[in-house]
Amino acid sequence: MRSGIDWQYLIQQCNDLLSPCRLCPRQCKIDRRQGKTGFCGAGAVPYIFKDFVHYGEEAALVPSHTIYMTGCNLRCAFCSNYRCWDELQQGRRSAPADDATIIDHNFSNGSRNVNFLGGEPTVNLPGILRILERVNPNIPVVWNSNLYATPEAFSIIAQFADVYLADFKFGNDSCARQIAESPDYVATITRNLKTAAANGKVIVRHLPLTGHEKCCSRPVIEWVAKHLPTATISLLDNYIPARNCGLQGGTNAELQALRTYIKECGLKEEPMMPVSERTSFRLAGNHAAALETEIFVGKDGSIYFQDLDGNLLNVADRLMRPPSDT
Ligand code: SF4
């Protein structure tokens, strides 16, 4: 519950971080208050490219009203959502009063929270604050983020977020630089994870990549076990390769080994909503679409998937994996 928050003060603090923009470690030397855009491409007003009640998130969070905004400060080669930074003005421009009305409406009709993601919500923090100041303060806020934020930006986020659905993608800076073009990755993420844990519930999301068990997956699990023993780990096991990135999600054997390691380290896994229980959930009103599935075919013939569900997910996964892994 967010009663007592001085939203105008937070908005002012956030605006101060925009010229030059210091919301994330990129520290772009541009004045976003003058309409300039930096590495993430986010402008003064967020663009919402998807907005629906999601049943495919972690079971403890669904139904979750997910709001996807364009703009991202990482460039993960395996990103299956790359359109969020390639087509920045897709969807609709955020209108804070209207967006707040939709959030309140969906909460009244059964969604358990509002879940900001992208892209990366941090790069759209000014617009999100303008929405949240109008939202029912009893609605839990899920910050579904890569956590690549400066301490100043994260101290603002920590004042209103209830649950952190926090990516911890790489266990070392070398992989983070090579795969996501992100310097100072580990120090930034671990610092913000500690702040998040001091202010709310933390679910650490990790996508195991084949060949990165020793350098990334195990170090991530070990760090969480040592520093955030009450956090849970959500292993992303339904990744379907995006584009020709040369990266694959963990094989069944690799995933099983990591699941065993999570237990050995004394941590608990955060279960995803079982596919069999992702029943269609359609709320009243024009903006309350049920789960969406999107399949894109790129100009080069590459195929991209978003939010596949049920049998379609299994079929696509079988088709996209190399023969040796089936
Ligand atoms: S939020 Fe965007 S503009 Fe600001 S520093 Fe990060 S990448 Fe640059």
mmCIF file of C-alpha atoms and ligand atoms in Angstrom:
data_model
loop_
_atom_site.group_PDB
_atom_site.id
_atom_site.type_symbol
_atom_site.label_atom_id
_atom_site.label_comp_id
_atom_site.label_asym_id
_atom_site.label_seq_id
_atom_site.Cartn_x
_atom_site.Cartn_y
_atom_site.Cartn_z
ATOM 1 C CA MET A 1 0.000 0.000 0.000
ATOM 2 C CA ARG A 2 1.422 3.345 -1.037
ATOM 3 C CA SER A 3 -0.359 5.852 1.162
ATOM 4 C CA GLY A 4 1.685 8.833 2.233
ATOM 5 C CA ILE A 5 3.899 8.988 -0.841
ATOM 6 C CA ASP A 6 4.630 12.528 -1.965
ATOM 7 C CA TRP A 7 4.320 11.867 -5.690
ATOM 8 C CA GLN A 8 5.087 15.428 -6.677
ATOM 9 C CA TYR A 9 8.360 15.216 -4.789
ATOM 10 C CA LEU A 10 9.250 11.902 -6.484
ATOM 11 C CA ILE A 11 8.361 13.330 -9.892
ATOM 12 C CA GLN A 12 10.558 16.345 -9.205
ATOM 13 C CA GLN A 13 13.417 14.094 -8.084
ATOM 14 C CA CYS A 14 13.002 12.015 -11.227
ATOM 15 C CA ASN A 15 12.879 15.065 -13.481
ATOM 16 C CA ASP A 16 16.134 16.244 -11.949
ATOM 17 C CA LEU A 17 17.709 12.974 -13.096
ATOM 18 C CA LEU A 18 16.734 13.617 -16.706
ATOM 19 C CA SER A 19 19.022 16.499 -17.580
ATOM 20 C CA PRO A 20 21.456 15.040 -18.268
ATOM 21 C CA CYS A 21 19.817 11.643 -17.978
ATOM 22 C CA ARG A 22 21.170 9.623 -15.081
ATOM 23 C CA LEU A 23 18.424 7.051 -14.711
ATOM 24 C CA CYS A 24 20.744 4.205 -15.620
ATOM 25 C CA PRO A 25 24.483 3.536 -15.718
ATOM 26 C CA ARG A 26 24.670 4.518 -19.391
ATOM 27 C CA GLN A 27 24.654 8.122 -18.097
ATOM 28 C CA CYS A 28 23.785 9.475 -21.540
ATOM 29 C CA LYS A 29 24.840 13.054 -21.820
ATOM 30 C CA ILE A 30 21.518 14.238 -23.171
ATOM 31 C CA ASP A 31 18.724 16.333 -21.736
ATOM 32 C CA ARG A 32 15.572 14.261 -21.894
ATOM 33 C CA ARG A 33 13.548 17.197 -20.637
ATOM 34 C CA GLN A 34 14.396 18.891 -23.918
ATOM 35 C CA GLY A 35 13.058 15.959 -25.887
ATOM 36 C CA LYS A 36 16.421 14.323 -26.584
ATOM 37 C CA THR A 37 16.705 10.548 -26.503
ATOM 38 C CA GLY A 38 19.654 8.434 -25.451
ATOM 39 C CA PHE A 39 20.755 4.819 -25.753
ATOM 40 C CA CYS A 40 17.403 3.439 -24.566
ATOM 41 C CA GLY A 41 15.374 5.558 -26.966
ATOM 42 C CA ALA A 42 12.739 6.385 -24.348
ATOM 43 C CA GLY A 43 11.132 9.780 -24.768
ATOM 44 C CA ALA A 44 9.301 12.153 -22.485
ATOM 45 C CA VAL A 45 6.078 10.138 -22.678
ATOM 46 C CA PRO A 46 6.141 6.318 -22.651
ATOM 47 C CA TYR A 47 4.709 4.269 -25.482
ATOM 48 C CA ILE A 48 2.670 1.277 -24.318
ATOM 49 C CA PHE A 49 2.950 -1.453 -26.934
ATOM 50 C CA LYS A 50 1.092 -4.174 -25.026
ATOM 51 C CA ASP A 51 -1.290 -4.041 -22.104
ATOM 52 C CA PHE A 52 -3.119 -7.134 -20.976
ATOM 53 C CA VAL A 53 -3.922 -9.360 -18.030
ATOM 54 C CA HIS A 54 -1.243 -12.050 -17.999
ATOM 55 C CA TYR A 55 -1.654 -15.585 -16.745
ATOM 56 C CA GLY A 56 1.801 -16.746 -17.774
ATOM 57 C CA GLU A 57 3.848 -15.035 -15.076
ATOM 58 C CA GLU A 58 4.917 -16.543 -11.757
ATOM 59 C CA ALA A 59 1.929 -18.242 -10.102
ATOM 60 C CA ALA A 60 2.055 -15.978 -7.040
ATOM 61 C CA LEU A 61 1.477 -12.918 -9.229
ATOM 62 C CA VAL A 62 -1.246 -13.917 -11.676
ATOM 63 C CA PRO A 63 -3.580 -12.651 -12.948
ATOM 64 C CA SER A 64 -1.179 -9.783 -13.449
ATOM 65 C CA HIS A 65 -1.980 -6.624 -15.382
ATOM 66 C CA THR A 66 1.169 -6.326 -17.495
ATOM 67 C CA ILE A 67 2.011 -3.002 -19.123
ATOM 68 C CA TYR A 68 4.787 -3.172 -21.724
ATOM 69 C CA MET A 69 6.600 0.056 -22.587
ATOM 70 C CA THR A 70 9.091 0.619 -25.381
ATOM 71 C CA GLY A 71 12.711 1.546 -24.733
ATOM 72 C CA CYS A 72 15.494 -0.498 -23.192
ATOM 73 C CA ASN A 73 18.925 0.227 -21.799
ATOM 74 C CA LEU A 74 20.357 -3.250 -22.523
ATOM 75 C CA ARG A 75 20.911 -4.971 -25.851
ATOM 76 C CA CYS A 76 20.652 -8.641 -24.970
ATOM 77 C CA ALA A 77 21.492 -10.694 -28.045
ATOM 78 C CA PHE A 78 18.909 -13.277 -27.002
ATOM 79 C CA CYS A 79 16.105 -10.750 -26.551
ATOM 80 C CA SER A 80 12.798 -12.091 -27.806
ATOM 81 C CA ASN A 81 11.202 -8.711 -27.378
ATOM 82 C CA TYR A 82 13.633 -6.651 -29.404
ATOM 83 C CA ARG A 83 10.873 -4.653 -31.108
ATOM 84 C CA CYS A 84 10.596 -2.695 -27.872
ATOM 85 C CA TRP A 85 13.807 -0.843 -28.734
ATOM 86 C CA ASP A 86 13.629 -1.192 -32.510
ATOM 87 C CA GLU A 87 10.185 0.312 -32.983
ATOM 88 C CA LEU A 88 9.971 2.875 -30.247
ATOM 89 C CA GLN A 89 6.710 4.514 -31.187
ATOM 90 C CA GLN A 90 4.560 1.424 -31.552
ATOM 91 C CA GLY A 91 1.374 1.101 -29.558
ATOM 92 C CA ARG A 92 -0.162 4.106 -27.859
ATOM 93 C CA ARG A 93 1.252 7.097 -26.014
ATOM 94 C CA SER A 94 0.688 6.832 -22.295
ATOM 95 C CA ALA A 95 -2.098 9.060 -20.993
ATOM 96 C CA PRO A 96 -1.670 8.915 -17.205
ATOM 97 C CA ALA A 97 -5.299 9.464 -16.191
ATOM 98 C CA ASP A 98 -6.588 6.924 -18.728
ATOM 99 C CA ASP A 99 -3.895 4.393 -17.864
ATOM 100 C CA ALA A 100 -4.674 4.717 -14.157
ATOM 101 C CA THR A 101 -8.365 4.173 -14.878
ATOM 102 C CA ILE A 102 -7.579 0.962 -16.783
ATOM 103 C CA ILE A 103 -5.346 -0.291 -13.949
ATOM 104 C CA ASP A 104 -8.013 0.423 -11.334
ATOM 105 C CA HIS A 105 -10.669 -1.191 -13.510
ATOM 106 C CA ASN A 106 -8.688 -4.393 -13.992
ATOM 107 C CA PHE A 107 -7.867 -4.584 -10.283
ATOM 108 C CA SER A 108 -11.564 -4.261 -9.454
ATOM 109 C CA ASN A 109 -12.212 -7.135 -11.828
ATOM 110 C CA GLY A 110 -9.639 -9.593 -10.566
ATOM 111 C CA SER A 111 -6.076 -8.685 -11.518
ATOM 112 C CA ARG A 112 -3.822 -8.908 -8.463
ATOM 113 C CA ASN A 113 -1.312 -6.230 -9.315
ATOM 114 C CA VAL A 114 0.005 -3.891 -11.957
ATOM 115 C CA ASN A 115 3.209 -5.119 -13.566
ATOM 116 C CA PHE A 116 5.463 -2.622 -15.376
ATOM 117 C CA LEU A 117 7.890 -4.026 -17.916
ATOM 118 C CA GLY A 118 9.150 -3.421 -21.399
ATOM 119 C CA GLY A 119 11.767 -3.061 -22.604
ATOM 120 C CA GLU A 120 12.823 -1.707 -19.283
ATOM 121 C CA PRO A 121 10.517 0.258 -16.996
ATOM 122 C CA THR A 122 13.341 2.260 -15.397
ATOM 123 C CA VAL A 123 13.917 4.222 -18.608
ATOM 124 C CA ASN A 124 10.229 5.192 -18.463
ATOM 125 C CA LEU A 125 10.229 6.053 -14.767
ATOM 126 C CA PRO A 126 8.965 9.640 -15.227
ATOM 127 C CA GLY A 127 5.869 8.457 -17.104
ATOM 128 C CA ILE A 128 5.218 5.586 -14.689
ATOM 129 C CA LEU A 129 5.269 7.981 -11.733
ATOM 130 C CA ARG A 130 2.663 10.133 -13.443
ATOM 131 C CA ILE A 131 0.447 7.062 -13.810
ATOM 132 C CA LEU A 132 0.978 5.746 -10.294
ATOM 133 C CA GLU A 133 0.153 9.013 -8.591
ATOM 134 C CA ARG A 134 -3.386 8.512 -9.938
ATOM 135 C CA VAL A 135 -3.719 4.763 -9.215
ATOM 136 C CA ASN A 136 -5.546 3.175 -6.290
ATOM 137 C CA PRO A 137 -2.771 2.950 -3.659
ATOM 138 C CA ASN A 138 -3.931 -0.528 -2.605
ATOM 139 C CA ILE A 139 -2.858 -2.060 -5.920
ATOM 140 C CA PRO A 140 0.519 -3.797 -5.541
ATOM 141 C CA VAL A 141 3.163 -2.661 -8.020
ATOM 142 C CA VAL A 142 5.389 -5.297 -9.639
ATOM 143 C CA TRP A 143 8.662 -3.857 -10.946
ATOM 144 C CA ASN A 144 9.555 -6.287 -13.730
ATOM 145 C CA SER A 145 13.021 -5.038 -14.477
ATOM 146 C CA ASN A 146 16.586 -5.723 -15.552
ATOM 147 C CA LEU A 147 17.658 -3.631 -12.505
ATOM 148 C CA TYR A 148 20.178 -1.738 -14.624
ATOM 149 C CA ALA A 149 19.544 1.531 -12.804
ATOM 150 C CA THR A 150 21.580 4.133 -10.947
ATOM 151 C CA PRO A 151 21.303 4.271 -7.134
ATOM 152 C CA GLU A 152 19.462 7.600 -7.486
ATOM 153 C CA ALA A 153 16.814 6.165 -9.802
ATOM 154 C CA PHE A 154 16.486 3.000 -7.778
ATOM 155 C CA SER A 155 15.965 4.928 -4.538
ATOM 156 C CA ILE A 156 12.865 6.437 -6.187
ATOM 157 C CA ILE A 157 11.630 3.028 -7.369
ATOM 158 C CA ALA A 158 12.155 1.556 -3.897
ATOM 159 C CA GLN A 159 9.611 3.979 -2.490
ATOM 160 C CA PHE A 160 6.654 2.548 -4.414
ATOM 161 C CA ALA A 161 7.487 -0.976 -5.727
ATOM 162 C CA ASP A 162 6.040 -3.892 -3.760
ATOM 163 C CA VAL A 163 7.436 -6.854 -5.704
ATOM 164 C CA TYR A 164 10.632 -6.936 -7.749
ATOM 165 C CA LEU A 165 10.583 -9.391 -10.613
ATOM 166 C CA ALA A 166 14.281 -8.870 -11.031
ATOM 167 C CA ASP A 167 16.460 -10.187 -13.838
ATOM 168 C CA PHE A 168 19.909 -11.417 -12.893
ATOM 169 C CA LYS A 169 21.109 -12.485 -16.316
ATOM 170 C CA PHE A 170 24.889 -12.788 -16.120
ATOM 171 C CA GLY A 171 27.251 -13.972 -13.427
ATOM 172 C CA ASN A 172 30.202 -11.918 -14.654
ATOM 173 C CA ASP A 173 30.928 -8.652 -16.437
ATOM 174 C CA SER A 174 32.599 -10.246 -19.425
ATOM 175 C CA CYS A 175 29.454 -12.147 -20.496
ATOM 176 C CA ALA A 176 27.328 -9.064 -19.754
ATOM 177 C CA ARG A 177 29.504 -6.920 -22.032
ATOM 178 C CA GLN A 178 29.626 -9.466 -24.824
ATOM 179 C CA ILE A 179 25.957 -10.474 -24.804
ATOM 180 C CA ALA A 180 24.145 -7.346 -23.605
ATOM 181 C CA GLU A 181 26.604 -4.465 -24.159
ATOM 182 C CA SER A 182 26.290 -3.589 -20.498
ATOM 183 C CA PRO A 183 29.319 -2.387 -18.525
ATOM 184 C CA ASP A 184 29.477 -2.605 -14.707
ATOM 185 C CA TYR A 185 26.731 -5.185 -14.822
ATOM 186 C CA VAL A 186 27.322 -7.339 -11.745
ATOM 187 C CA ALA A 187 28.052 -4.465 -9.347
ATOM 188 C CA THR A 188 24.964 -2.589 -10.556
ATOM 189 C CA ILE A 189 22.573 -5.526 -10.318
ATOM 190 C CA THR A 190 23.802 -6.816 -6.956
ATOM 191 C CA ARG A 191 23.643 -3.325 -5.427
ATOM 192 C CA ASN A 192 20.072 -2.845 -6.618
ATOM 193 C CA LEU A 193 19.033 -6.344 -5.569
ATOM 194 C CA LYS A 194 20.104 -5.542 -2.014
ATOM 195 C CA THR A 195 18.100 -2.312 -2.074
ATOM 196 C CA ALA A 196 15.103 -4.161 -3.500
ATOM 197 C CA ALA A 197 15.256 -6.841 -0.807
ATOM 198 C CA ALA A 198 15.323 -4.170 1.882
ATOM 199 C CA ASN A 199 12.123 -2.653 0.508
ATOM 200 C CA GLY A 200 9.946 -5.451 -0.880
ATOM 201 C CA LYS A 201 9.592 -9.022 -2.066
ATOM 202 C CA VAL A 202 12.243 -10.158 -4.545
ATOM 203 C CA ILE A 203 11.851 -12.865 -7.152
ATOM 204 C CA VAL A 204 15.129 -13.277 -9.048
ATOM 205 C CA ARG A 205 14.556 -14.286 -12.638
ATOM 206 C CA HIS A 206 17.328 -16.084 -14.453
ATOM 207 C CA LEU A 207 17.439 -17.372 -18.002
ATOM 208 C CA PRO A 208 19.952 -20.239 -18.199
ATOM 209 C CA LEU A 209 21.862 -20.222 -21.480
ATOM 210 C CA THR A 210 23.589 -23.281 -22.848
ATOM 211 C CA GLY A 211 27.313 -23.001 -22.215
ATOM 212 C CA HIS A 212 26.884 -20.428 -19.442
ATOM 213 C CA GLU A 213 26.227 -22.677 -16.491
ATOM 214 C CA LYS A 214 29.601 -22.227 -14.812
ATOM 215 C CA CYS A 215 30.207 -18.577 -15.711
ATOM 216 C CA CYS A 216 26.670 -17.234 -15.231
ATOM 217 C CA SER A 217 23.967 -19.518 -13.805
ATOM 218 C CA ARG A 218 25.867 -20.993 -10.876
ATOM 219 C CA PRO A 219 27.445 -17.686 -9.784
ATOM 220 C CA VAL A 220 23.996 -16.030 -9.890
ATOM 221 C CA ILE A 221 22.509 -18.754 -7.685
ATOM 222 C CA GLU A 222 25.471 -18.619 -5.315
ATOM 223 C CA TRP A 223 25.248 -14.840 -4.954
ATOM 224 C CA VAL A 224 21.531 -14.958 -4.193
ATOM 225 C CA ALA A 225 22.026 -17.775 -1.650
ATOM 226 C CA LYS A 226 24.733 -15.792 0.109
ATOM 227 C CA HIS A 227 23.202 -12.310 0.081
ATOM 228 C CA LEU A 228 19.436 -12.719 -0.341
ATOM 229 C CA PRO A 229 18.584 -16.104 1.209
ATOM 230 C CA THR A 230 14.894 -15.238 1.504
ATOM 231 C CA ALA A 231 14.552 -14.399 -2.196
ATOM 232 C CA THR A 232 13.200 -17.006 -4.575
ATOM 233 C CA ILE A 233 14.600 -17.949 -7.981
ATOM 234 C CA SER A 234 12.481 -18.159 -11.084
ATOM 235 C CA LEU A 235 14.295 -20.206 -13.720
ATOM 236 C CA LEU A 236 13.073 -19.306 -17.190
ATOM 237 C CA ASP A 237 12.758 -22.640 -18.918
ATOM 238 C CA ASN A 238 10.567 -21.743 -21.895
ATOM 239 C CA TYR A 239 12.989 -19.612 -23.880
ATOM 240 C CA ILE A 240 12.762 -19.887 -27.625
ATOM 241 C CA PRO A 241 15.803 -18.491 -29.458
ATOM 242 C CA ALA A 242 15.316 -15.085 -30.993
ATOM 243 C CA ARG A 243 16.809 -14.221 -34.341
ATOM 244 C CA ASN A 244 20.121 -15.805 -35.247
ATOM 245 C CA CYS A 245 21.717 -14.907 -31.956
ATOM 246 C CA GLY A 246 23.667 -18.138 -31.558
ATOM 247 C CA LEU A 247 22.380 -18.595 -28.026
ATOM 248 C CA GLN A 248 20.108 -21.344 -26.779
ATOM 249 C CA GLY A 249 18.117 -21.695 -23.603
ATOM 250 C CA GLY A 250 19.325 -24.377 -21.224
ATOM 251 C CA THR A 251 18.699 -27.981 -22.179
ATOM 252 C CA ASN A 252 16.506 -30.122 -19.998
ATOM 253 C CA ALA A 253 19.603 -31.703 -18.452
ATOM 254 C CA GLU A 254 21.141 -28.289 -17.710
ATOM 255 C CA LEU A 255 17.923 -27.016 -16.210
ATOM 256 C CA GLN A 256 17.587 -30.073 -14.021
ATOM 257 C CA ALA A 257 21.163 -29.659 -12.766
ATOM 258 C CA LEU A 258 20.454 -26.035 -11.880
ATOM 259 C CA ARG A 259 17.239 -26.955 -10.091
ATOM 260 C CA THR A 260 19.200 -29.384 -7.956
ATOM 261 C CA TYR A 261 21.843 -26.713 -7.306
ATOM 262 C CA ILE A 262 19.221 -24.186 -6.203
ATOM 263 C CA LYS A 263 18.046 -26.677 -3.591
ATOM 264 C CA GLU A 264 21.593 -27.516 -2.509
ATOM 265 C CA CYS A 265 22.201 -23.806 -1.963
ATOM 266 C CA GLY A 266 19.168 -23.618 0.325
ATOM 267 C CA LEU A 267 17.023 -21.547 -2.032
ATOM 268 C CA LYS A 268 13.488 -22.059 -3.240
ATOM 269 C CA GLU A 269 12.250 -21.881 -6.807
ATOM 270 C CA GLU A 270 9.373 -19.549 -7.595
ATOM 271 C CA PRO A 271 6.936 -21.611 -9.667
ATOM 272 C CA MET A 272 5.498 -20.282 -12.901
ATOM 273 C CA MET A 273 1.793 -20.600 -13.466
ATOM 274 C CA PRO A 274 1.324 -24.118 -14.892
ATOM 275 C CA VAL A 275 0.382 -24.014 -18.555
ATOM 276 C CA SER A 276 -2.651 -26.218 -17.840
ATOM 277 C CA GLU A 277 -4.017 -23.573 -15.459
ATOM 278 C CA ARG A 278 -3.532 -20.544 -17.690
ATOM 279 C CA THR A 279 -7.202 -20.403 -18.394
ATOM 280 C CA SER A 280 -8.544 -17.632 -20.500
ATOM 281 C CA PHE A 281 -9.239 -14.656 -18.291
ATOM 282 C CA ARG A 282 -11.246 -11.952 -19.930
ATOM 283 C CA LEU A 283 -12.199 -8.914 -17.955
ATOM 284 C CA ALA A 284 -14.941 -6.538 -18.852
ATOM 285 C CA GLY A 285 -13.980 -3.447 -20.793
ATOM 286 C CA ASN A 286 -12.176 -2.575 -23.981
ATOM 287 C CA HIS A 287 -8.668 -2.550 -22.541
ATOM 288 C CA ALA A 288 -8.731 -5.854 -20.690
ATOM 289 C CA ALA A 289 -7.548 -8.319 -23.272
ATOM 290 C CA ALA A 290 -6.818 -11.833 -22.119
ATOM 291 C CA LEU A 291 -3.498 -13.518 -22.742
ATOM 292 C CA GLU A 292 -2.027 -12.596 -26.098
ATOM 293 C CA THR A 293 0.165 -14.563 -28.418
ATOM 294 C CA GLU A 294 2.253 -12.898 -31.090
ATOM 295 C CA ILE A 295 4.322 -14.400 -33.867
ATOM 296 C CA PHE A 296 6.418 -12.093 -36.036
ATOM 297 C CA VAL A 297 8.314 -12.859 -39.194
ATOM 298 C CA GLY A 298 11.280 -10.523 -39.594
ATOM 299 C CA LYS A 299 12.437 -8.958 -42.840
ATOM 300 C CA ASP A 300 15.286 -11.483 -42.996
ATOM 301 C CA GLY A 301 12.890 -14.399 -42.553
ATOM 302 C CA SER A 302 13.602 -14.834 -38.847
ATOM 303 C CA ILE A 303 10.668 -15.804 -36.690
ATOM 304 C CA TYR A 304 10.004 -14.242 -33.298
ATOM 305 C CA PHE A 305 7.569 -15.361 -30.621
ATOM 306 C CA GLN A 306 5.969 -13.469 -27.796
ATOM 307 C CA ASP A 307 3.858 -14.854 -24.977
ATOM 308 C CA LEU A 308 3.162 -18.206 -26.498
ATOM 309 C CA ASP A 309 0.900 -20.320 -24.401
ATOM 310 C CA GLY A 310 0.089 -23.957 -23.890
ATOM 311 C CA ASN A 311 0.587 -26.401 -26.707
ATOM 312 C CA LEU A 312 1.771 -23.694 -29.086
ATOM 313 C CA LEU A 313 4.730 -23.063 -26.814
ATOM 314 C CA ASN A 314 5.659 -26.742 -26.796
ATOM 315 C CA VAL A 315 5.335 -27.028 -30.569
ATOM 316 C CA ALA A 316 7.438 -23.916 -31.211
ATOM 317 C CA ASP A 317 10.059 -25.053 -28.746
ATOM 318 C CA ARG A 318 10.387 -28.416 -30.489
ATOM 319 C CA LEU A 319 10.664 -26.759 -33.876
ATOM 320 C CA MET A 320 13.319 -24.252 -32.843
ATOM 321 C CA ARG A 321 15.665 -26.555 -30.943
ATOM 322 C CA PRO A 322 18.514 -28.255 -32.787
ATOM 323 C CA PRO A 323 17.929 -31.968 -33.474
ATOM 324 C CA SER A 324 20.486 -33.064 -30.879
ATOM 325 C CA ASP A 325 18.480 -31.480 -28.075
ATOM 326 C CA THR A 326 15.084 -32.970 -28.848
HETATM 327 S S1 SF4 B 1 17.662 5.866 -19.155
HETATM 328 FE FE1 SF4 B 1 18.095 5.944 -21.361
HETATM 329 S S2 SF4 B 1 18.738 8.077 -21.788
HETATM 330 FE FE2 SF4 B 1 18.841 7.724 -19.552
HETATM 331 S S3 SF4 B 1 20.955 7.170 -19.133
HETATM 332 FE FE3 SF4 B 1 19.812 5.248 -19.408
HETATM 333 S S4 SF4 B 1 19.979 4.760 -21.591
HETATM 334 FE FE4 SF4 B 1 20.602 6.889 -21.364
#
